[in-house]
Tab-separated table of C-alpha atoms and ligand atoms in Angstrom:
chain	number	residue	atom	x	y	z
Q	22	MET	CA	0.131	-0.066	-0.109
Q	23	THR	CA	1.313	3.496	-0.812
Q	24	VAL	CA	0.220	6.991	0.392
Q	25	TYR	CA	0.978	9.567	-2.144
Q	26	ASP	CA	0.950	13.327	-0.941
Q	27	ARG	CA	2.313	16.334	-3.142
Q	28	ALA	CA	3.203	18.004	0.036
Q	29	GLU	CA	4.273	16.949	3.623
Q	30	PRO	CA	1.775	14.420	4.743
Q	31	ALA	CA	-0.593	15.231	7.795
Q	32	ARG	CA	0.291	18.892	7.383
Q	33	ALA	CA	-2.871	20.326	5.929
Q	34	ALA	CA	-6.184	20.715	7.625
Q	35	SER	CA	-5.218	17.664	9.962
Q	36	TRP	CA	-2.410	19.716	11.146
Q	37	ALA	CA	-4.505	23.082	11.363
Q	38	GLY	CA	-7.359	21.647	13.252
Q	39	ALA	CA	-8.231	22.166	17.008
Q	40	GLY	CA	-8.681	18.367	17.533
Q	41	MET	CA	-12.010	18.699	19.513
Q	42	LEU	CA	-14.000	15.468	19.545
Q	43	ALA	CA	-17.214	17.117	20.298
Q	44	PRO	CA	-20.291	15.583	18.388
Q	45	PHE	CA	-22.875	17.032	20.805
Q	46	SER	CA	-21.657	20.576	20.506
Q	47	GLU	CA	-20.986	20.554	16.851
Q	48	GLN	CA	-24.046	21.006	14.811
Q	49	MET	CA	-24.982	17.867	13.107
Q	50	PRO	CA	-26.851	17.839	9.633
Q	51	ASP	CA	-28.718	14.478	10.445
Q	52	ALA	CA	-28.923	11.285	12.682
Q	53	ALA	CA	-26.618	9.304	10.521
Q	54	MET	CA	-23.900	11.755	10.827
Q	55	LEU	CA	-24.389	12.000	14.631
Q	56	ALA	CA	-24.283	8.224	14.736
Q	57	LEU	CA	-21.045	8.051	12.795
Q	58	CYS	CA	-19.436	10.863	15.039
Q	59	ARG	CA	-20.447	9.050	18.297
Q	60	GLU	CA	-19.116	5.725	16.981
Q	61	SER	CA	-15.853	7.486	16.126
Q	62	LEU	CA	-15.606	8.986	19.660
Q	63	ALA	CA	-16.370	5.710	21.209
Q	64	ILE	CA	-13.299	4.019	19.377
Q	65	TYR	CA	-10.964	6.944	19.873
Q	66	PRO	CA	-9.332	5.757	23.281
Q	67	GLU	CA	-8.498	2.491	21.661
Q	68	PHE	CA	-7.242	4.071	18.514
Q	69	VAL	CA	-4.863	6.458	20.296
Q	70	ALA	CA	-3.580	3.588	22.710
Q	71	GLU	CA	-2.930	1.219	19.814
Q	72	LEU	CA	-0.996	4.030	18.011
Q	73	ARG	CA	0.988	4.798	21.097
Q	74	GLU	CA	1.941	1.172	21.793
Q	75	ARG	CA	2.875	0.746	18.074
Q	76	THR	CA	4.850	3.928	17.739
Q	77	GLY	CA	5.587	5.472	21.024
Q	78	VAL	CA	3.901	8.655	19.962
Q	79	ASP	CA	1.087	9.694	22.310
Q	80	ALA	CA	-1.627	11.632	20.666
Q	81	ARG	CA	-3.044	12.792	24.050
Q	82	PHE	CA	-6.721	11.922	24.197
Q	83	ARG	CA	-8.348	13.868	27.004
Q	84	ARG	CA	-11.882	13.648	27.928
Q	85	ASP	CA	-12.387	16.879	30.083
Q	86	GLY	CA	-15.656	17.936	28.545
Q	87	THR	CA	-16.968	21.012	26.975
Q	88	LEU	CA	-18.295	24.187	28.894
Q	89	HIS	CA	-20.593	26.466	26.748
Q	90	VAL	CA	-20.262	29.815	28.497
Q	91	ALA	CA	-23.092	32.271	29.261
Q	92	LEU	CA	-21.914	35.788	29.804
Q	93	ASP	CA	-25.432	36.982	30.744
Q	94	GLY	CA	-28.937	35.520	32.053
Q	95	ALA	CA	-30.475	35.378	28.804
Q	96	ARG	CA	-27.822	33.341	27.131
Q	97	LEU	CA	-27.894	30.909	30.329
Q	98	ALA	CA	-31.579	30.492	29.894
Q	99	GLU	CA	-30.923	29.812	26.164
Q	100	LEU	CA	-28.447	27.217	26.956
Q	101	ALA	CA	-30.519	25.641	29.645
Q	102	ALA	CA	-33.441	25.408	27.177
Q	103	HIS	CA	-31.360	23.087	24.913
Q	104	ALA	CA	-30.163	20.673	27.608
Q	105	GLU	CA	-32.802	18.286	26.833
Q	106	THR	CA	-31.671	18.201	23.071
Q	107	PHE	CA	-28.324	17.487	24.078
Q	108	ARG	CA	-29.261	14.670	26.262
Q	109	ALA	CA	-31.522	13.149	23.512
Q	110	ASN	CA	-28.420	13.307	21.210
Q	111	GLY	CA	-26.313	11.305	23.890
Q	112	GLY	CA	-24.561	14.255	25.612
Q	113	GLU	CA	-24.033	14.152	29.325
Q	114	VAL	CA	-25.031	17.656	30.330
Q	115	ALA	CA	-25.449	19.715	33.359
Q	116	VAL	CA	-26.519	23.436	33.511
Q	117	LEU	CA	-24.015	25.279	35.854
Q	118	ASP	CA	-24.495	28.527	37.813
Q	119	ARG	CA	-21.535	31.172	37.985
Q	120	GLY	CA	-19.992	29.445	41.059
Q	121	GLU	CA	-20.054	25.942	39.627
Q	122	ALA	CA	-18.780	27.236	36.136
Q	123	LEU	CA	-15.867	29.112	37.920
Q	124	ALA	CA	-15.063	26.167	40.145
Q	125	ARG	CA	-14.619	24.263	37.041
Q	126	GLU	CA	-12.518	26.911	35.113
Q	127	PRO	CA	-11.265	29.693	37.275
Q	128	MET	CA	-9.754	31.458	34.300
Q	129	LEU	CA	-13.045	32.549	32.977
Q	130	ALA	CA	-14.678	35.892	33.463
Q	131	LYS	CA	-15.763	36.456	37.086
Q	132	ASP	CA	-19.001	38.007	36.127
Q	133	LEU	CA	-20.126	35.372	33.721
Q	134	ALA	CA	-23.664	34.091	34.321
Q	135	GLY	CA	-23.029	30.297	34.155
Q	136	GLY	CA	-22.781	27.541	31.521
Q	137	LEU	CA	-23.789	24.219	30.047
Q	138	PHE	CA	-21.284	21.502	30.556
Q	139	VAL	CA	-21.081	18.424	28.385
Q	140	ALA	CA	-19.102	15.967	30.161
Q	141	ASN	CA	-18.496	13.291	27.439
Q	142	GLU	CA	-16.695	15.309	24.969
Q	143	ALA	CA	-12.935	15.102	24.389
Q	144	GLN	CA	-9.921	16.313	22.550
Q	145	VAL	CA	-6.945	14.930	20.915
Q	146	ASP	CA	-3.585	16.623	19.963
Q	147	ASN	CA	-4.166	16.310	16.052
Q	148	ARG	CA	-0.501	17.309	15.306
Q	149	ARG	CA	0.874	14.439	17.388
Q	150	LEU	CA	-1.968	12.286	15.961
Q	151	GLY	CA	-0.681	12.926	12.578
Q	152	ARG	CA	2.946	12.067	13.579
Q	153	ALA	CA	1.594	8.923	15.129
Q	154	LEU	CA	-0.308	7.785	12.055
Q	155	LEU	CA	2.623	8.443	9.841
Q	156	ALA	CA	4.823	6.161	12.219
Q	157	GLY	CA	2.082	3.731	12.420
Q	158	CYS	CA	1.887	3.404	8.569
Q	159	GLU	CA	5.630	2.882	8.229
Q	160	SER	CA	5.698	0.398	11.004
Q	161	LEU	CA	3.041	-1.570	8.869
Q	162	GLY	CA	5.187	-1.287	5.686
Q	163	VAL	CA	3.055	1.479	4.047
Q	164	ARG	CA	5.148	3.376	1.672
Q	165	ILE	CA	4.661	7.243	1.948
Q	166	GLU	CA	5.694	9.061	-1.305
Q	167	ARG	CA	6.110	12.733	-2.016
Q	168	VAL	CA	4.969	13.390	-5.634
Q	169	ASP	CA	4.129	16.112	-8.206
Q	170	GLY	CA	1.459	16.183	-10.859
Q	171	LEU	CA	-0.680	13.218	-9.465
Q	172	ALA	CA	-3.556	12.192	-11.744
Q	173	VAL	CA	-5.787	9.028	-11.544
Q	174	GLU	CA	-5.881	6.883	-14.656
Q	175	CYS	CA	-8.788	4.859	-15.741
Q	176	ASP	CA	-10.679	3.338	-18.609
Q	177	SER	CA	-14.406	3.710	-19.145
Q	178	ARG	CA	-15.346	1.243	-16.422
Q	179	ARG	CA	-12.661	1.036	-13.649
Q	180	VAL	CA	-9.538	2.770	-12.147
Q	181	ARG	CA	-6.126	1.587	-13.389
Q	182	GLY	CA	-3.898	3.325	-11.124
Q	183	LEU	CA	-2.147	6.630	-10.604
Q	184	ARG	CA	0.132	8.653	-12.792
Q	185	THR	CA	2.733	11.070	-11.252
Q	186	ALA	CA	5.624	13.274	-12.635
Q	187	TYR	CA	7.780	9.946	-12.014
Q	188	GLY	CA	5.706	7.386	-13.774
Q	189	PHE	CA	2.571	5.174	-13.665
Q	190	ALA	CA	1.749	3.110	-10.641
Q	191	SER	CA	-0.865	0.452	-11.201
Q	192	ALA	CA	-3.420	-0.092	-8.480
Q	193	PRO	CA	-6.783	-1.924	-8.268
Q	194	VAL	CA	-8.089	0.334	-5.644
Q	195	VAL	CA	-7.404	4.153	-5.261
Q	196	VAL	CA	-8.947	6.113	-2.404
Q	197	ASN	CA	-9.081	9.807	-2.840
Q	198	ALA	CA	-8.309	11.559	0.475
Q	199	ALA	CA	-7.099	14.764	-0.864
Q	200	GLY	CA	-9.094	17.106	1.617
Q	201	ALA	CA	-10.160	20.283	0.339
Q	202	TRP	CA	-8.651	19.715	-3.025
Q	203	ALA	CA	-10.530	16.153	-3.338
Q	204	GLY	CA	-12.777	17.603	-5.961
Q	205	SER	CA	-10.093	18.789	-8.406
Q	206	LEU	CA	-7.991	15.665	-8.667
Q	207	PRO	CA	-7.071	15.274	-12.291
Q	208	GLY	CA	-8.183	12.268	-14.437
Q	209	ILE	CA	-11.489	11.549	-12.668
Q	210	PRO	CA	-14.656	11.295	-14.736
Q	211	ASP	CA	-17.219	13.804	-14.028
Q	212	ALA	CA	-19.744	11.038	-12.911
Q	213	ALA	CA	-17.460	10.232	-10.142
Q	214	ARG	CA	-16.369	13.546	-8.941
Q	215	VAL	CA	-17.279	14.891	-5.379
Q	216	ARG	CA	-18.326	18.554	-4.551
Q	217	VAL	CA	-15.818	19.379	-2.086
Q	218	ARG	CA	-15.264	23.122	-1.417
Q	219	PRO	CA	-12.601	24.820	0.953
Q	220	VAL	CA	-13.654	26.528	4.119
Q	221	ALA	CA	-10.839	28.614	5.667
Q	222	GLY	CA	-10.346	28.779	9.483
Q	223	GLN	CA	-7.874	30.728	11.190
Q	224	MET	CA	-6.606	29.906	14.605
Q	225	LEU	CA	-4.072	31.203	17.203
Q	226	ALA	CA	-2.313	29.879	20.337
Q	227	ILE	CA	-1.690	31.816	23.598
Q	228	ALA	CA	0.966	30.391	26.334
Q	229	ILE	CA	-0.809	29.964	29.594
Q	230	PRO	CA	0.066	27.941	32.731
Q	231	ARG	CA	-0.060	24.273	32.113
Q	232	THR	CA	-3.569	22.810	33.569
Q	233	ALA	CA	-4.984	26.382	34.038
Q	234	MET	CA	-7.809	25.419	31.863
Q	235	ARG	CA	-9.071	21.925	31.567
Q	236	ALA	CA	-12.246	21.888	29.343
Q	237	LEU	CA	-12.970	23.031	25.953
Q	238	VAL	CA	-14.627	26.218	26.435
Q	239	TRP	CA	-17.166	27.481	23.852
Q	240	LEU	CA	-18.396	31.071	23.336
Q	241	GLY	CA	-20.937	30.897	20.666
Q	242	HIS	CA	-18.981	29.858	17.620
Q	243	ARG	CA	-15.567	30.535	19.082
Q	244	TYR	CA	-13.836	28.298	21.400
Q	245	LEU	CA	-10.620	27.793	23.651
Q	246	VAL	CA	-8.732	24.416	23.576
Q	247	PRO	CA	-6.245	23.833	26.288
Q	248	ARG	CA	-3.393	21.630	25.390
Q	249	ASP	CA	-1.274	19.726	27.740
Q	250	ASP	CA	1.987	21.692	26.439
Q	251	GLY	CA	0.679	24.881	28.006
Q	252	ARG	CA	-0.723	26.360	24.596
Q	253	LEU	CA	-4.455	27.372	24.662
Q	254	LEU	CA	-5.648	27.398	21.138
Q	255	VAL	CA	-8.267	29.848	20.086
Q	256	GLY	CA	-10.524	28.995	16.965
Q	257	ALA	CA	-11.695	29.416	14.611
Q	258	THR	CA	-13.023	31.787	11.794
Q	259	VAL	CA	-15.319	30.147	9.169
Q	260	GLU	CA	-14.595	31.831	5.805
Q	261	GLU	CA	-15.457	31.000	2.242
Q	262	HIS	CA	-13.258	32.607	-0.348
Q	263	GLY	CA	-11.595	29.799	-2.196
Q	264	PHE	CA	-8.260	28.386	-1.616
Q	265	ASP	CA	-7.071	31.407	0.820
Q	266	ALA	CA	-5.524	30.210	4.025
Q	267	ARG	CA	-3.959	33.430	5.054
Q	268	VAL	CA	-3.939	34.716	8.601
Q	269	THR	CA	-5.567	38.134	8.520
Q	270	ALA	CA	-5.738	41.217	11.017
Q	271	ALA	CA	-9.584	40.762	11.101
Q	272	GLY	CA	-9.449	37.176	11.753
Q	273	MET	CA	-7.127	37.614	14.511
Q	274	HIS	CA	-9.170	40.567	15.897
Q	275	ASP	CA	-12.230	38.476	15.864
Q	276	LEU	CA	-10.760	35.349	17.789
Q	277	LEU	CA	-9.079	37.552	20.413
Q	278	ASP	CA	-12.102	39.625	20.916
Q	279	ALA	CA	-14.223	36.226	21.868
Q	280	ALA	CA	-11.250	34.997	23.916
Q	281	LEU	CA	-10.863	38.143	26.019
Q	282	ALA	CA	-14.528	38.203	26.479
Q	283	VAL	CA	-14.713	34.877	27.981
Q	284	ALA	CA	-11.358	34.956	29.938
Q	285	PRO	CA	-10.068	38.648	30.378
Q	286	SER	CA	-7.118	37.449	32.154
Q	287	LEU	CA	-5.600	36.153	28.981
Q	288	ALA	CA	-4.774	39.597	27.995
Q	289	THR	CA	-1.506	39.541	29.587
Q	290	PHE	CA	-0.163	36.207	28.150
Q	291	ALA	CA	1.881	35.852	24.977
Q	292	VAL	CA	0.390	35.005	21.817
Q	293	VAL	CA	2.868	32.346	20.412
Q	294	GLU	CA	1.380	31.048	17.056
Q	295	THR	CA	-1.038	31.906	14.524
Q	296	TRP	CA	-2.222	29.695	11.602
Q	297	ALA	CA	-4.884	28.902	9.190
Q	298	GLY	CA	-6.176	25.716	7.273
Q	299	LEU	CA	-8.757	24.743	4.709
Q	300	ARG	CA	-11.750	22.542	5.817
Q	301	PRO	CA	-12.952	20.125	3.037
Q	302	GLY	CA	-16.662	21.107	2.969
Q	303	SER	CA	-19.360	19.104	1.377
Q	304	HIS	CA	-22.648	19.930	-0.196
Q	305	ASP	CA	-24.820	18.862	2.749
Q	306	GLY	CA	-22.452	18.776	5.872
Q	307	ARG	CA	-21.718	14.945	5.597
Q	308	PRO	CA	-18.545	13.464	4.356
Q	309	TYR	CA	-18.391	11.450	1.150
Q	310	LEU	CA	-17.198	7.919	1.945
Q	311	GLY	CA	-17.209	4.921	-0.214
Q	312	ALA	CA	-17.507	3.764	-3.908
Q	313	THR	CA	-18.191	5.735	-6.722
Q	314	ALA	CA	-19.463	5.327	-10.235
Q	315	LEU	CA	-15.802	4.272	-11.319
Q	316	ASP	CA	-15.097	0.732	-10.250
Q	317	GLY	CA	-12.109	0.553	-7.831
Q	318	TYR	CA	-12.104	4.337	-7.158
Q	319	LEU	CA	-13.236	5.287	-3.483
Q	320	VAL	CA	-13.369	8.478	-1.781
Q	321	ALA	CA	-12.956	9.524	1.877
Q	322	CYS	CA	-13.243	13.310	1.982
Q	323	GLY	CA	-15.548	16.331	2.757
Q	324	HIS	CA	-15.179	15.900	6.660
Q	325	TYR	CA	-15.527	19.577	6.986
Q	326	ARG	CA	-15.460	20.648	10.781
Q	327	ASN	CA	-15.309	17.081	11.953
Q	328	GLY	CA	-12.483	15.330	10.083
Q	329	ILE	CA	-10.284	14.751	13.274
Q	330	LEU	CA	-13.181	13.344	15.215
Q	331	LEU	CA	-14.184	11.100	12.351
Q	332	ALA	CA	-10.614	9.762	11.448
Q	333	PRO	CA	-11.021	6.295	13.157
Q	334	ALA	CA	-14.565	5.674	12.058
Q	335	THR	CA	-13.447	6.732	8.562
Q	336	ALA	CA	-10.349	4.389	8.527
Q	337	ARG	CA	-12.431	1.463	9.747
Q	338	ALA	CA	-15.337	1.900	7.141
Q	339	ILE	CA	-12.956	2.435	4.332
Q	340	ALA	CA	-10.696	-0.546	5.277
Q	341	GLU	CA	-13.815	-2.698	5.541
Q	342	LEU	CA	-14.926	-1.707	2.050
Q	343	VAL	CA	-11.491	-2.322	0.589
Q	344	ALA	CA	-11.520	-5.800	2.060
Q	345	GLY	CA	-14.928	-6.457	0.392
Q	346	GLY	CA	-17.234	-5.772	3.259
Q	347	PRO	CA	-20.787	-4.547	2.689
Q	348	ALA	CA	-21.491	-0.989	1.551
Q	349	ASP	CA	-24.778	-0.431	3.098
Q	350	ARG	CA	-23.554	0.977	6.369
Q	351	LEU	CA	-21.926	3.956	4.245
Q	352	ALA	CA	-25.254	4.706	2.315
Q	353	PRO	CA	-26.027	7.929	3.926
Q	354	PHE	CA	-22.479	9.063	3.028
Q	355	ALA	CA	-22.586	7.872	-0.723
Q	356	PRO	CA	-20.448	10.059	-2.748
Q	357	ALA	CA	-23.193	10.165	-5.503
Q	358	ARG	CA	-26.023	11.262	-3.271
Q	359	GLY	CA	-27.966	14.276	-4.282
Q	360	GLY	CA	-29.605	17.096	-2.344
Q	361	THR	CA	-28.524	20.440	-1.013
Q	362	GLU	CA	-27.456	21.955	2.190
Q	363	PRO	CA	-30.231	20.762	4.668
Q	364	GLU	CA	-31.526	22.468	7.686
Q	365	PRO	CA	-29.903	20.592	10.551
Q	366	THR	CA	-32.344	17.900	12.002
Q	367	VAL	CA	-30.443	16.749	14.948
Q	368	ALA	CA	-28.932	20.107	15.918
Q	369	ASN	CA	-28.290	21.048	19.489
Q	370	GLY	CA	-30.311	24.167	18.905
Q	371	LEU	CA	-27.337	26.506	19.880
Q	372	SER	CA	-26.273	29.283	17.631
A	406	FAD	C1	-8.997	25.829	11.652
A	406	FAD	C2	-9.618	24.481	11.702
A	406	FAD	C3	-10.160	23.851	12.950
A	406	FAD	C4	-10.537	22.548	12.850
A	406	FAD	N1	-10.932	22.012	14.024
A	406	FAD	C5	-11.474	20.665	14.036
A	406	FAD	C6	-11.755	20.087	15.305
A	406	FAD	O1	-11.723	20.785	16.524
A	406	FAD	N2	-12.213	18.729	15.302
A	406	FAD	C7	-12.437	18.060	14.151
A	406	FAD	O2	-12.857	16.844	14.114
A	406	FAD	N3	-11.945	18.636	12.829
A	406	FAD	C8	-11.473	19.766	12.810
A	406	FAD	N4	-11.195	20.496	11.576
A	406	FAD	C9	-11.501	19.768	10.370
A	406	FAD	C10	-10.415	18.771	10.134
A	406	FAD	O3	-9.160	19.208	10.498
A	406	FAD	C11	-10.560	18.365	8.651
A	406	FAD	O4	-11.970	17.888	8.519
A	406	FAD	C12	-9.522	17.116	8.298
A	406	FAD	O5	-8.325	17.451	8.840
A	406	FAD	C13	-9.638	16.796	6.933
A	406	FAD	O6	-8.627	15.781	6.767
A	406	FAD	P1	-8.262	15.373	5.203
A	406	FAD	O7	-7.145	14.252	5.369
A	406	FAD	O8	-9.497	15.169	4.447
A	406	FAD	O9	-7.716	16.712	4.608
A	406	FAD	P2	-6.065	17.325	4.867
A	406	FAD	O10	-5.760	17.140	6.124
A	406	FAD	O11	-6.189	18.746	4.433
A	406	FAD	O12	-5.153	16.426	3.913
A	406	FAD	C14	-5.423	16.437	2.581
A	406	FAD	C15	-3.896	15.926	1.930
A	406	FAD	O13	-4.227	15.784	0.483
A	406	FAD	C16	-3.111	16.397	-0.190
A	406	FAD	N5	-3.198	16.744	-1.444
A	406	FAD	C17	-4.190	17.690	-1.885
A	406	FAD	N6	-4.315	17.585	-3.261
A	406	FAD	C18	-3.302	16.730	-3.681
A	406	FAD	C19	-2.978	16.459	-4.995
A	406	FAD	N7	-3.418	16.972	-6.085
A	406	FAD	N8	-1.856	15.333	-5.031
A	406	FAD	C20	-1.446	14.803	-3.926
A	406	FAD	N9	-1.785	15.182	-2.665
A	406	FAD	C21	-2.680	16.032	-2.581
A	406	FAD	C22	-2.615	17.408	0.759
A	406	FAD	O14	-1.237	17.791	0.369
A	406	FAD	C23	-2.910	17.102	2.085
A	406	FAD	O15	-1.752	16.137	2.741
A	406	FAD	C24	-10.754	21.791	11.629
A	406	FAD	C25	-10.287	22.386	10.430
A	406	FAD	C26	-9.678	23.461	10.498
A	406	FAD	C27	-9.118	24.171	9.259
């Protein structure tokens, strides 16, 4: 088996992401997506433990929950009103008053009103996860090749392999996992193409005392993610203007505004890193997983905001398919499905 990448592998969106494993806090387009995300969260501890044993790289899975912060009473009432929906989706939630929220996270604004705590959400250090996965692949004899000019080759019925600037490699099965670029890989017939689009996200990191914050902290659409190494990630913007992954003044302003509103004491700490990445968006909020109109050509892309969360479930599902397993489980994610952007049907109600 060979992984071809035109750049350093595990350095694109999978490096840029925040690593939150938050199926209840993220808006889900439907029940099938929620179920897949929950399945993936359930296998995460075992996935990370196996990688650690195999490679020595610990991707630092942590289940410290998510705290949705309310800065005023109206927002707290709104959060409390959605507690039942979180529960119905599988979230273990509690509504916290000011004292309880501050007891959990003392760095937060002293005058906040309270919050909604989701105990069964987690995080992983996605940069370490990328390193662990590369080492894991190498330990299993998977070749990782850096290539230019990658194109899929096929006849009228099935895939034949891949052509690169260095020659042709025959392959009975090709899996397109090219992230935000998956829709524009050369050589694929229109009938087998997926509609992936880039959705940029900017982030920054602030150095804080290690363990000063434990949970993922959300303020509306912005969030704080405390890492074990003392970095507090602040994310993320959501921007649709093509393949543009620049860090902008407006993006940083927006993130710092949210971070300082929820934790004013962050003002005195150093900003140590800024970055941006491109999420692979699909047309309806679900990833494209599985077989296409072209025999032997599979896709695993379009994971949008949940690609880190969905990594183990995606890997398992695609591996089963390549080994000849049944495809029905992946029907809701069929690459050729139609439809347009739906109203979320199992949304947690938060905005
Ligand atoms: C700011 C931000 C925050 C996020 N936060 C979270 C989060 O908290 N939790 C979560 O679950 N998800 C999160 N995500 C989403 C998640 O990061 C993505 O869904 C996931 O990483 C997508 O993985 P991928 O492998 O499909 O794409 P990528 O990681 O982008 O990888 C695509 C790879 O394809 C290669 N490639 C592209 N074109 C070609 C070509 N023509 N030839 C050869 N190789 C090619 C690239 O070089 C790259 O290595 C976030 C994303 C961003 C940007």
